[in-house]
PDB file of C-alpha atoms and ligand atoms in Angstrom:
ATOM      1  CA  MET A  99     131.250  62.952  70.006  1.00  0.00           C
ATOM      2  CA  THR A 100     129.312  65.416  67.836  1.00  0.00           C
ATOM      3  CA  THR A 101     125.589  64.924  67.526  1.00  0.00           C
ATOM      4  CA  ALA A 102     122.850  67.219  66.286  1.00  0.00           C
ATOM      5  CA  SER A 103     121.038  66.740  69.589  1.00  0.00           C
ATOM      6  CA  ALA A 104     123.973  67.350  71.950  1.00  0.00           C
ATOM      7  CA  PRO A 105     122.558  69.361  74.841  1.00  0.00           C
ATOM      8  CA  VAL A 106     123.250  73.021  75.370  1.00  0.00           C
ATOM      9  CA  LEU A 107     125.482  73.388  78.441  1.00  0.00           C
ATOM     10  CA  ILE A 108     124.350  75.806  81.152  1.00  0.00           C
ATOM     11  CA  PHE A 109     126.666  76.661  84.037  1.00  0.00           C
ATOM     12  CA  GLY A 110     124.079  77.078  86.753  1.00  0.00           C
ATOM     13  CA  GLY A 111     123.419  77.379  90.450  1.00  0.00           C
ATOM     14  CA  THR A 112     121.031  80.323  90.087  1.00  0.00           C
ATOM     15  CA  ALA A 113     117.304  80.901  89.638  1.00  0.00           C
ATOM     16  CA  ASP A 114     118.064  82.418  86.213  1.00  0.00           C
ATOM     17  CA  ALA A 115     119.825  79.230  85.146  1.00  0.00           C
ATOM     18  CA  ARG A 116     116.833  77.140  86.236  1.00  0.00           C
ATOM     19  CA  ARG A 117     114.467  79.441  84.365  1.00  0.00           C
ATOM     20  CA  LEU A 118     116.592  79.141  81.212  1.00  0.00           C
ATOM     21  CA  ALA A 119     116.694  75.341  81.487  1.00  0.00           C
ATOM     22  CA  GLU A 120     112.924  75.318  81.893  1.00  0.00           C
ATOM     23  CA  LEU A 121     112.412  77.538  78.830  1.00  0.00           C
ATOM     24  CA  LEU A 122     114.734  75.493  76.625  1.00  0.00           C
ATOM     25  CA  ASP A 123     113.433  72.148  77.844  1.00  0.00           C
ATOM     26  CA  GLY A 124     109.885  73.386  77.227  1.00  0.00           C
ATOM     27  CA  ALA A 125     110.882  74.375  73.676  1.00  0.00           C
ATOM     28  CA  GLY A 126     112.301  70.905  73.032  1.00  0.00           C
ATOM     29  CA  VAL A 127     115.967  72.013  73.160  1.00  0.00           C
ATOM     30  CA  PRO A 128     118.087  69.403  74.998  1.00  0.00           C
ATOM     31  CA  VAL A 129     119.817  71.011  77.951  1.00  0.00           C
ATOM     32  CA  LEU A 130     122.431  69.964  80.491  1.00  0.00           C
ATOM     33  CA  THR A 131     122.990  72.084  83.605  1.00  0.00           C
ATOM     34  CA  SER A 132     126.315  71.957  85.424  1.00  0.00           C
ATOM     35  CA  LEU A 133     126.217  72.559  89.191  1.00  0.00           C
ATOM     36  CA  ALA A 134     129.247  73.053  91.429  1.00  0.00           C
ATOM     37  CA  GLY A 135     127.805  70.774  94.120  1.00  0.00           C
ATOM     38  CA  ARG A 136     128.086  73.244  96.999  1.00  0.00           C
ATOM     39  CA  VAL A 137     124.519  72.747  98.248  1.00  0.00           C
ATOM     40  CA  ARG A 138     123.576  69.277  99.503  1.00  0.00           C
ATOM     41  CA  GLU A 139     119.975  69.485  98.300  1.00  0.00           C
ATOM     42  CA  PRO A 140     120.049  71.812  95.296  1.00  0.00           C
ATOM     43  CA  GLN A 141     116.919  72.966  93.509  1.00  0.00           C
ATOM     44  CA  LEU A 142     117.163  70.858  90.363  1.00  0.00           C
ATOM     45  CA  PRO A 143     116.569  72.356  86.911  1.00  0.00           C
ATOM     46  CA  ALA A 144     114.662  70.800  83.999  1.00  0.00           C
ATOM     47  CA  GLY A 145     116.713  68.588  81.704  1.00  0.00           C
ATOM     48  CA  GLU A 146     119.939  66.784  82.506  1.00  0.00           C
ATOM     49  CA  VAL A 147     122.189  67.725  85.403  1.00  0.00           C
ATOM     50  CA  ARG A 148     125.857  67.106  86.163  1.00  0.00           C
ATOM     51  CA  VAL A 149     127.393  67.956  89.529  1.00  0.00           C
ATOM     52  CA  GLY A 150     130.934  68.939  90.543  1.00  0.00           C
ATOM     53  CA  GLY A 151     133.862  71.026  89.329  1.00  0.00           C
ATOM     54  CA  PHE A 152     135.593  70.139  86.069  1.00  0.00           C
ATOM     55  CA  GLY A 153     139.131  70.857  87.278  1.00  0.00           C
ATOM     56  CA  GLY A 154     139.729  74.225  85.614  1.00  0.00           C
ATOM     57  CA  ALA A 155     139.592  75.827  82.162  1.00  0.00           C
ATOM     58  CA  ASP A 156     141.601  73.164  80.335  1.00  0.00           C
ATOM     59  CA  ALA A 157     139.384  70.382  81.656  1.00  0.00           C
ATOM     60  CA  ILE A 158     136.258  72.320  80.645  1.00  0.00           C
ATOM     61  CA  ALA A 159     137.739  72.814  77.147  1.00  0.00           C
ATOM     62  CA  GLU A 160     138.437  69.063  76.885  1.00  0.00           C
ATOM     63  CA  TRP A 161     134.872  68.324  77.934  1.00  0.00           C
ATOM     64  CA  LEU A 162     133.550  70.751  75.297  1.00  0.00           C
ATOM     65  CA  VAL A 163     135.644  69.180  72.558  1.00  0.00           C
ATOM     66  CA  ARG A 164     134.421  65.732  73.553  1.00  0.00           C
ATOM     67  CA  HIS A 165     130.720  66.556  73.941  1.00  0.00           C
ATOM     68  CA  ARG A 166     130.377  69.433  71.438  1.00  0.00           C
ATOM     69  CA  PRO A 167     127.410  71.323  72.880  1.00  0.00           C
ATOM     70  CA  PRO A 168     125.963  73.729  70.271  1.00  0.00           C
ATOM     71  CA  ALA A 169     126.268  76.563  72.795  1.00  0.00           C
ATOM     72  CA  VAL A 170     127.244  77.337  76.385  1.00  0.00           C
ATOM     73  CA  VAL A 171     125.485  79.769  78.713  1.00  0.00           C
ATOM     74  CA  ASP A 172     127.320  80.952  81.817  1.00  0.00           C
ATOM     75  CA  ALA A 173     124.402  81.627  84.162  1.00  0.00           C
ATOM     76  CA  THR A 174     126.431  81.341  87.362  1.00  0.00           C
ATOM     77  CA  HIS A 175     125.985  83.768  90.234  1.00  0.00           C
ATOM     78  CA  PRO A 176     127.505  87.253  89.823  1.00  0.00           C
ATOM     79  CA  PHE A 177     129.730  86.503  92.852  1.00  0.00           C
ATOM     80  CA  ALA A 178     131.021  83.176  91.548  1.00  0.00           C
ATOM     81  CA  ALA A 179     134.321  84.785  90.537  1.00  0.00           C
ATOM     82  CA  ARG A 180     136.389  81.867  89.249  1.00  0.00           C
ATOM     83  CA  ILE A 181     134.063  79.863  87.024  1.00  0.00           C
ATOM     84  CA  GLY A 182     133.278  82.729  84.584  1.00  0.00           C
ATOM     85  CA  PRO A 183     136.874  83.288  83.408  1.00  0.00           C
ATOM     86  CA  ALA A 184     137.422  79.512  83.193  1.00  0.00           C
ATOM     87  CA  VAL A 185     134.318  79.018  81.030  1.00  0.00           C
ATOM     88  CA  ALA A 186     135.256  81.971  78.785  1.00  0.00           C
ATOM     89  CA  GLN A 187     138.769  80.609  78.282  1.00  0.00           C
ATOM     90  CA  ALA A 188     137.477  77.087  77.608  1.00  0.00           C
ATOM     91  CA  CYS A 189     134.825  78.179  75.101  1.00  0.00           C
ATOM     92  CA  ALA A 190     137.368  80.302  73.207  1.00  0.00           C
ATOM     93  CA  ALA A 191     139.787  77.374  73.083  1.00  0.00           C
ATOM     94  CA  ALA A 192     137.125  74.866  71.996  1.00  0.00           C
ATOM     95  CA  GLY A 193     135.357  77.234  69.584  1.00  0.00           C
ATOM     96  CA  VAL A 194     131.966  76.938  71.270  1.00  0.00           C
ATOM     97  CA  PRO A 195     129.638  79.999  71.285  1.00  0.00           C
ATOM     98  CA  LEU A 196     129.263  81.458  74.779  1.00  0.00           C
ATOM     99  CA  LEU A 197     126.689  83.787  76.303  1.00  0.00           C
ATOM    100  CA  ARG A 198     126.711  85.251  79.796  1.00  0.00           C
ATOM    101  CA  LEU A 199     123.314  85.458  81.532  1.00  0.00           C
ATOM    102  CA  GLU A 200     123.581  87.932  84.387  1.00  0.00           C
ATOM    103  CA  ARG A 201     120.800  89.774  86.114  1.00  0.00           C
ATOM    104  CA  PRO A 202     121.342  93.483  86.736  1.00  0.00           C
ATOM    105  CA  GLY A 203     122.645  94.625  90.100  1.00  0.00           C
ATOM    106  CA  TRP A 204     120.545  96.632  92.532  1.00  0.00           C
ATOM    107  CA  SER A 205     120.395 100.431  92.553  1.00  0.00           C
ATOM    108  CA  GLU A 206     119.949 102.819  95.422  1.00  0.00           C
ATOM    109  CA  ARG A 207     116.568 104.478  95.862  1.00  0.00           C
ATOM    110  CA  PRO A 208     115.529 107.585  97.793  1.00  0.00           C
ATOM    111  CA  GLY A 209     115.686 106.868 101.516  1.00  0.00           C
ATOM    112  CA  ASP A 210     118.424 104.242 101.206  1.00  0.00           C
ATOM    113  CA  ARG A 211     121.544 104.443 103.397  1.00  0.00           C
ATOM    114  CA  TRP A 212     123.927 102.309 101.354  1.00  0.00           C
ATOM    115  CA  ARG A 213     127.673 102.037 101.709  1.00  0.00           C
ATOM    116  CA  TRP A 214     129.435 100.353  98.784  1.00  0.00           C
ATOM    117  CA  VAL A 215     132.510  98.239  99.525  1.00  0.00           C
ATOM    118  CA  ALA A 216     134.885  96.331  97.241  1.00  0.00           C
ATOM    119  CA  ASP A 217     134.741  92.957  98.960  1.00  0.00           C
ATOM    120  CA  LEU A 218     133.906  91.085 102.164  1.00  0.00           C
ATOM    121  CA  ASP A 219     137.148  92.181 103.876  1.00  0.00           C
ATOM    122  CA  GLU A 220     136.171  95.803 103.334  1.00  0.00           C
ATOM    123  CA  ALA A 221     132.667  95.069 104.649  1.00  0.00           C
ATOM    124  CA  ALA A 222     134.237  93.609 107.804  1.00  0.00           C
ATOM    125  CA  ALA A 223     136.527  96.622 108.159  1.00  0.00           C
ATOM    126  CA  ALA A 224     133.472  98.904 107.959  1.00  0.00           C
ATOM    127  CA  LEU A 225     131.989  97.083 110.985  1.00  0.00           C
ATOM    128  CA  ASP A 226     135.125  96.716 113.062  1.00  0.00           C
ATOM    129  CA  GLY A 227     134.919  98.560 116.383  1.00  0.00           C
ATOM    130  CA  ARG A 228     131.180  99.134 116.086  1.00  0.00           C
ATOM    131  CA  ASP A 229     128.706  97.718 118.579  1.00  0.00           C
ATOM    132  CA  ALA A 230     126.327  96.810 115.721  1.00  0.00           C
ATOM    133  CA  ARG A 231     123.700  94.094 115.315  1.00  0.00           C
ATOM    134  CA  VAL A 232     124.274  92.867 111.783  1.00  0.00           C
ATOM    135  CA  LEU A 233     122.113  90.820 109.428  1.00  0.00           C
ATOM    136  CA  LEU A 234     124.784  89.078 107.335  1.00  0.00           C
ATOM    137  CA  THR A 235     123.314  87.769 104.087  1.00  0.00           C
ATOM    138  CA  THR A 236     126.487  87.167 102.088  1.00  0.00           C
ATOM    139  CA  GLY A 237     126.310  83.374 102.342  1.00  0.00           C
ATOM    140  CA  ARG A 238     128.297  80.633 104.031  1.00  0.00           C
ATOM    141  CA  GLN A 239     131.442  81.194 102.015  1.00  0.00           C
ATOM    142  CA  GLY A 240     133.595  84.150 103.014  1.00  0.00           C
ATOM    143  CA  LEU A 241     132.567  84.270 106.682  1.00  0.00           C
ATOM    144  CA  ALA A 242     136.268  84.118 107.550  1.00  0.00           C
ATOM    145  CA  SER A 243     136.470  87.810 106.623  1.00  0.00           C
ATOM    146  CA  PHE A 244     134.346  88.633 109.692  1.00  0.00           C
ATOM    147  CA  THR A 245     136.130  86.501 112.316  1.00  0.00           C
ATOM    148  CA  GLY A 246     138.159  89.452 113.576  1.00  0.00           C
ATOM    149  CA  VAL A 247     135.095  91.627 114.211  1.00  0.00           C
ATOM    150  CA  GLU A 248     134.519  91.165 117.943  1.00  0.00           C
ATOM    151  CA  SER A 249     132.566  94.352 118.545  1.00  0.00           C
ATOM    152  CA  ALA A 250     129.527  93.392 116.437  1.00  0.00           C
ATOM    153  CA  TRP A 251     126.909  90.640 116.768  1.00  0.00           C
ATOM    154  CA  PHE A 252     125.958  88.806 113.564  1.00  0.00           C
ATOM    155  CA  LEU A 253     122.782  87.081 112.492  1.00  0.00           C
ATOM    156  CA  ILE A 254     124.228  84.820 109.787  1.00  0.00           C
ATOM    157  CA  ARG A 255     121.558  83.830 107.295  1.00  0.00           C
ATOM    158  CA  SER A 256     122.454  80.951 104.988  1.00  0.00           C
ATOM    159  CA  ILE A 257     120.889  77.985 103.223  1.00  0.00           C
ATOM    160  CA  GLU A 258     123.077  75.463 105.036  1.00  0.00           C
ATOM    161  CA  ALA A 259     124.855  75.701 108.385  1.00  0.00           C
ATOM    162  CA  PRO A 260     128.166  77.576 108.135  1.00  0.00           C
ATOM    163  CA  GLU A 261     131.405  75.906 109.103  1.00  0.00           C
ATOM    164  CA  PRO A 262     134.188  77.598 111.079  1.00  0.00           C
ATOM    165  CA  PRO A 263     135.799  80.049 110.941  1.00  0.00           C
ATOM    166  CA  VAL A 264     132.853  82.280 111.814  1.00  0.00           C
ATOM    167  CA  PRO A 265     132.583  85.593 113.692  1.00  0.00           C
ATOM    168  CA  PRO A 266     132.815  85.116 117.475  1.00  0.00           C
ATOM    169  CA  ARG A 267     129.419  86.628 118.381  1.00  0.00           C
ATOM    170  CA  HIS A 268     126.720  85.232 116.139  1.00  0.00           C
ATOM    171  CA  GLU A 269     123.516  83.284 115.674  1.00  0.00           C
ATOM    172  CA  VAL A 270     122.645  81.263 112.566  1.00  0.00           C
ATOM    173  CA  LEU A 271     119.342  81.567 110.733  1.00  0.00           C
ATOM    174  CA  LEU A 272     118.890  78.790 108.175  1.00  0.00           C
ATOM    175  CA  ASP A 273     116.654  79.987 105.366  1.00  0.00           C
ATOM    176  CA  ARG A 274     116.405  80.129 101.599  1.00  0.00           C
ATOM    177  CA  GLY A 275     114.685  82.861  99.535  1.00  0.00           C
ATOM    178  CA  PRO A 276     112.525  84.150  98.064  1.00  0.00           C
ATOM    179  CA  TYR A 277     111.882  86.529 100.948  1.00  0.00           C
ATOM    180  CA  THR A 278     109.044  88.986 101.554  1.00  0.00           C
ATOM    181  CA  VAL A 279     109.269  92.521 102.943  1.00  0.00           C
ATOM    182  CA  ALA A 280     106.984  91.540 105.860  1.00  0.00           C
ATOM    183  CA  GLY A 281     109.228  88.585 106.660  1.00  0.00           C
ATOM    184  CA  GLU A 282     112.377  90.707 106.479  1.00  0.00           C
ATOM    185  CA  LEU A 283     110.856  93.367 108.745  1.00  0.00           C
ATOM    186  CA  GLU A 284     110.008  90.640 111.250  1.00  0.00           C
ATOM    187  CA  VAL A 285     113.612  89.359 111.229  1.00  0.00           C
ATOM    188  CA  ILE A 286     115.008  92.896 111.575  1.00  0.00           C
ATOM    189  CA  ASP A 287     112.680  93.769 114.445  1.00  0.00           C
ATOM    190  CA  ARG A 288     112.994  90.446 116.308  1.00  0.00           C
ATOM    191  CA  HIS A 289     116.792  90.647 116.320  1.00  0.00           C
ATOM    192  CA  ALA A 290     117.051  94.447 116.721  1.00  0.00           C
ATOM    193  CA  ILE A 291     119.186  94.597 113.556  1.00  0.00           C
ATOM    194  CA  ASP A 292     120.810  97.929 112.775  1.00  0.00           C
ATOM    195  CA  VAL A 293     123.057  97.056 109.816  1.00  0.00           C
ATOM    196  CA  VAL A 294     122.440  94.767 106.825  1.00  0.00           C
ATOM    197  CA  VAL A 295     125.360  93.339 104.836  1.00  0.00           C
ATOM    198  CA  THR A 296     124.622  92.076 101.332  1.00  0.00           C
ATOM    199  CA  LYS A 297     126.318  91.266  98.062  1.00  0.00           C
ATOM    200  CA  ASP A 298     125.016  93.169  95.032  1.00  0.00           C
ATOM    201  CA  SER A 299     123.393  89.961  93.839  1.00  0.00           C
ATOM    202  CA  GLY A 300     120.453  91.634  92.109  1.00  0.00           C
ATOM    203  CA  GLY A 301     117.142  89.928  91.354  1.00  0.00           C
ATOM    204  CA  ALA A 302     113.743  89.916  92.993  1.00  0.00           C
ATOM    205  CA  ALA A 303     114.119  86.848  95.217  1.00  0.00           C
ATOM    206  CA  THR A 304     116.360  88.506  97.808  1.00  0.00           C
ATOM    207  CA  GLU A 305     115.704  92.228  97.387  1.00  0.00           C
ATOM    208  CA  ALA A 306     113.000  92.453 100.088  1.00  0.00           C
ATOM    209  CA  LYS A 307     115.737  93.034 102.698  1.00  0.00           C
ATOM    210  CA  LEU A 308     116.638  96.280 100.912  1.00  0.00           C
ATOM    211  CA  GLU A 309     113.090  97.592 101.112  1.00  0.00           C
ATOM    212  CA  ALA A 310     112.804  96.482 104.741  1.00  0.00           C
ATOM    213  CA  ALA A 311     116.099  98.230 105.578  1.00  0.00           C
ATOM    214  CA  ARG A 312     114.838 101.400 103.853  1.00  0.00           C
ATOM    215  CA  GLU A 313     111.611 101.270 105.889  1.00  0.00           C
ATOM    216  CA  ARG A 314     113.560 100.959 109.138  1.00  0.00           C
ATOM    217  CA  GLY A 315     116.233 103.510 108.095  1.00  0.00           C
ATOM    218  CA  LEU A 316     119.031 100.931 108.434  1.00  0.00           C
ATOM    219  CA  GLU A 317     122.510 101.180 106.982  1.00  0.00           C
ATOM    220  CA  VAL A 318     123.163  98.627 104.228  1.00  0.00           C
ATOM    221  CA  ILE A 319     126.723  97.609 103.370  1.00  0.00           C
ATOM    222  CA  VAL A 320     126.688  96.491  99.724  1.00  0.00           C
ATOM    223  CA  VAL A 321     129.562  94.440  98.315  1.00  0.00           C
ATOM    224  CA  ARG A 322     130.359  95.254  94.682  1.00  0.00           C
ATOM    225  CA  ARG A 323     130.397  92.501  92.055  1.00  0.00           C
ATOM    226  CA  PRO A 324     133.768  91.043  91.100  1.00  0.00           C
ATOM    227  CA  PRO A 325     134.953  91.681  87.536  1.00  0.00           C
ATOM    228  CA  ARG A 326     133.741  89.328  84.793  1.00  0.00           C
ATOM    229  CA  PRO A 327     135.298  88.426  81.462  1.00  0.00           C
ATOM    230  CA  ASP A 328     134.188  90.499  78.496  1.00  0.00           C
ATOM    231  CA  VAL A 329     131.707  88.165  76.771  1.00  0.00           C
ATOM    232  CA  ALA A 330     128.344  88.770  75.094  1.00  0.00           C
ATOM    233  CA  ALA A 331     125.729  89.092  77.823  1.00  0.00           C
ATOM    234  CA  VAL A 332     121.988  89.311  78.350  1.00  0.00           C
ATOM    235  CA  ALA A 333     120.001  90.049  81.487  1.00  0.00           C
ATOM    236  CA  SER A 334     117.044  87.699  81.211  1.00  0.00           C
ATOM    237  CA  ALA A 335     116.486  83.978  80.761  1.00  0.00           C
ATOM    238  CA  ARG A 336     114.126  84.759  77.898  1.00  0.00           C
ATOM    239  CA  ASP A 337     116.845  86.649  75.993  1.00  0.00           C
ATOM    240  CA  ALA A 338     119.279  83.824  76.682  1.00  0.00           C
ATOM    241  CA  ALA A 339     116.778  81.241  75.392  1.00  0.00           C
ATOM    242  CA  ALA A 340     116.287  83.299  72.216  1.00  0.00           C
ATOM    243  CA  TRP A 341     120.067  83.414  71.688  1.00  0.00           C
ATOM    244  CA  VAL A 342     120.409  79.665  72.228  1.00  0.00           C
ATOM    245  CA  GLU A 343     117.614  78.876  69.806  1.00  0.00           C
ATOM    246  CA  GLN A 344     119.259  81.108  67.211  1.00  0.00           C
ATOM    247  CA  VAL A 345     122.748  79.685  67.709  1.00  0.00           C
ATOM    248  CA  ALA A 346     121.424  76.128  67.723  1.00  0.00           C
ATOM    249  CA  GLY A 347     119.541  76.923  64.515  1.00  0.00           C
ATOM    250  CA  ARG A 348     116.126  76.371  66.019  1.00  0.00           C
ATOM    251  CA  ALA A 349     114.435  79.747  65.513  1.00  0.00           C
ATOM    252  CA  PRO A 350     115.053  83.159  63.926  1.00  0.00           C
ATOM    253  CA  ALA A 351     115.364  84.786  67.335  1.00  0.00           C
ATOM    254  CA  GLN A 352     117.466  87.832  68.251  1.00  0.00           C
ATOM    255  CA  VAL A 353     119.592  88.720  71.215  1.00  0.00           C
ATOM    256  CA  THR A 354     118.201  91.957  72.485  1.00  0.00           C
ATOM    257  CA  SER A 355     119.660  93.733  75.460  1.00  0.00           C
ATOM    258  CA  ARG A 356     120.042  93.767  79.200  1.00  0.00           C
ATOM    259  CA  SER A 357     116.872  95.859  79.465  1.00  0.00           C
ATOM    260  CA  GLU A 358     114.164  93.198  79.178  1.00  0.00           C
ATOM    261  CA  SER A 359     112.550  92.544  82.534  1.00  0.00           C
ATOM    262  CA  ARG A 360     112.002  89.059  83.904  1.00  0.00           C
TER     263      ARG A 360
HETATM  264  P1  NAP B 659     133.566  80.025  91.891  1.00  0.00           P
HETATM  265  O1  NAP B 659     134.420  80.534  92.976  1.00  0.00           O
HETATM  266  O2  NAP B 659     133.433  80.822  90.649  1.00  0.00           O
HETATM  267  O3  NAP B 659     134.019  78.583  91.428  1.00  0.00           O
HETATM  268  C1  NAP B 659     134.888  77.761  92.208  1.00  0.00           C
HETATM  269  C2  NAP B 659     135.017  76.426  91.509  1.00  0.00           C
HETATM  270  O4  NAP B 659     133.784  75.694  91.620  1.00  0.00           O
HETATM  271  C3  NAP B 659     135.271  76.533  90.029  1.00  0.00           C
HETATM  272  O5  NAP B 659     136.627  76.752  89.770  1.00  0.00           O
HETATM  273  C4  NAP B 659     134.741  75.199  89.532  1.00  0.00           C
HETATM  274  O6  NAP B 659     135.629  74.130  89.875  1.00  0.00           O
HETATM  275  C5  NAP B 659     133.524  74.999  90.407  1.00  0.00           C
HETATM  276  N1  NAP B 659     132.274  75.510  89.828  1.00  0.00           N
HETATM  277  C6  NAP B 659     131.670  76.695  90.074  1.00  0.00           C
HETATM  278  N2  NAP B 659     130.495  76.780  89.450  1.00  0.00           N
HETATM  279  C7  NAP B 659     130.355  75.608  88.771  1.00  0.00           C
HETATM  280  C8  NAP B 659     129.336  75.076  87.952  1.00  0.00           C
HETATM  281  N3  NAP B 659     128.200  75.764  87.714  1.00  0.00           N
HETATM  282  N4  NAP B 659     129.530  73.832  87.430  1.00  0.00           N
HETATM  283  C9  NAP B 659     130.661  73.134  87.690  1.00  0.00           C
HETATM  284  N5  NAP B 659     131.642  73.572  88.479  1.00  0.00           N
HETATM  285  C10 NAP B 659     131.491  74.811  89.023  1.00  0.00           C
HETATM  286  O7  NAP B 659     132.080  79.731  92.424  1.00  0.00           O
HETATM  287  P2  NAP B 659     131.451  79.761  93.906  1.00  0.00           P
HETATM  288  O8  NAP B 659     131.363  81.182  94.356  1.00  0.00           O
HETATM  289  O9  NAP B 659     132.145  78.740  94.744  1.00  0.00           O
HETATM  290  O10 NAP B 659     129.966  79.278  93.587  1.00  0.00           O
HETATM  291  C11 NAP B 659     129.707  77.927  93.267  1.00  0.00           C
HETATM  292  C12 NAP B 659     128.353  77.826  92.573  1.00  0.00           C
HETATM  293  O11 NAP B 659     127.357  78.345  93.430  1.00  0.00           O
HETATM  294  C13 NAP B 659     128.291  78.598  91.261  1.00  0.00           C
HETATM  295  O12 NAP B 659     127.906  77.715  90.244  1.00  0.00           O
HETATM  296  C14 NAP B 659     127.267  79.684  91.493  1.00  0.00           C
HETATM  297  O13 NAP B 659     126.396  79.876  90.392  1.00  0.00           O
HETATM  298  C15 NAP B 659     126.510  79.220  92.734  1.00  0.00           C
HETATM  299  N6  NAP B 659     126.203  80.344  93.636  1.00  0.00           N
HETATM  300  C16 NAP B 659     127.227  81.125  94.119  1.00  0.00           C
HETATM  301  C17 NAP B 659     126.923  82.200  94.943  1.00  0.00           C
HETATM  302  C18 NAP B 659     128.004  83.117  95.457  1.00  0.00           C
HETATM  303  O14 NAP B 659     127.666  84.100  96.151  1.00  0.00           O
HETATM  304  N7  NAP B 659     129.271  82.871  95.174  1.00  0.00           N
HETATM  305  C19 NAP B 659     125.585  82.461  95.296  1.00  0.00           C
HETATM  306  C20 NAP B 659     124.565  81.645  94.790  1.00  0.00           C
HETATM  307  C21 NAP B 659     124.897  80.580  93.956  1.00  0.00           C
HETATM  308  P3  NAP B 659     136.764  73.556  88.922  1.00  0.00           P
HETATM  309  O15 NAP B 659     137.852  74.587  88.936  1.00  0.00           O
HETATM  310  O16 NAP B 659     137.116  72.265  89.556  1.00  0.00           O
HETATM  311  O17 NAP B 659     136.177  73.372  87.542  1.00  0.00           O
END
């Protein structure tokens, strides 16, 4: 089915994806956001929403051929490692223009004590044997990497309660950003945290923990981003909206660069 008003497809699950949907919807561009369905009560974007996996790259390509969106934006989280390659493969097969919207990662500042690791297993290895009190902010998924770390105590912060396997010594703190520096300092002090573990997610909503850790002189273990397919990319929802409007023939906009701030 090919119609002039077929919605632009956004692969979402991030604040950037919601911002893009809001911008496009506000500009009168029909938009459909696809969510994986991991969170029971997701923050819903403007426009239409579909929920659940497609069943891999071929199924996404079939969907694209059937629905013919004028463009696709992959605005999934930098640590969602599987969906990006699947979307890239599907868009290439179906001949649909694709843009990646990805916020920049964080950078170390003076006073930081960061230790970069390749993945969650390496983060766990860096803690093994240490009698540390750890604020673990890497999310519900991947906690299995830390189950063998018996020496450390973990404050697991996640949006929804984690399911086993989890590290043996832990407490769960259910919370959802954005966070403030004052709030993060309170959590660090109340739980006598001495190490913070984070993914290099980037963005303002969750970076307060980095400033709080700097203020308290804490070590931060930072997990590097997984590799992404080589597709055209922008760093802000505004740049992505400009690209969509251009591709969909709505405005003489230009894709700029990753440098525009949000
Ligand atoms: P993933 O490992 O890349 O994807 C696993 C599978 O989930 C995919 O193969 C696909 O299933 C489905 N999927 C993922 N994103 C989808 C989307 N936007 N729409 C439809 N199906 C999707 O991803 P993940 O790490 O499990 O993350 C799931 C979602 O949570 C992502 O959309 C991401 O933006 C969001 N999120 C992830 C993180 C994180 O740290 N990983 C943090 C915040 C938000 P099929 O193979 O069946 O098509």
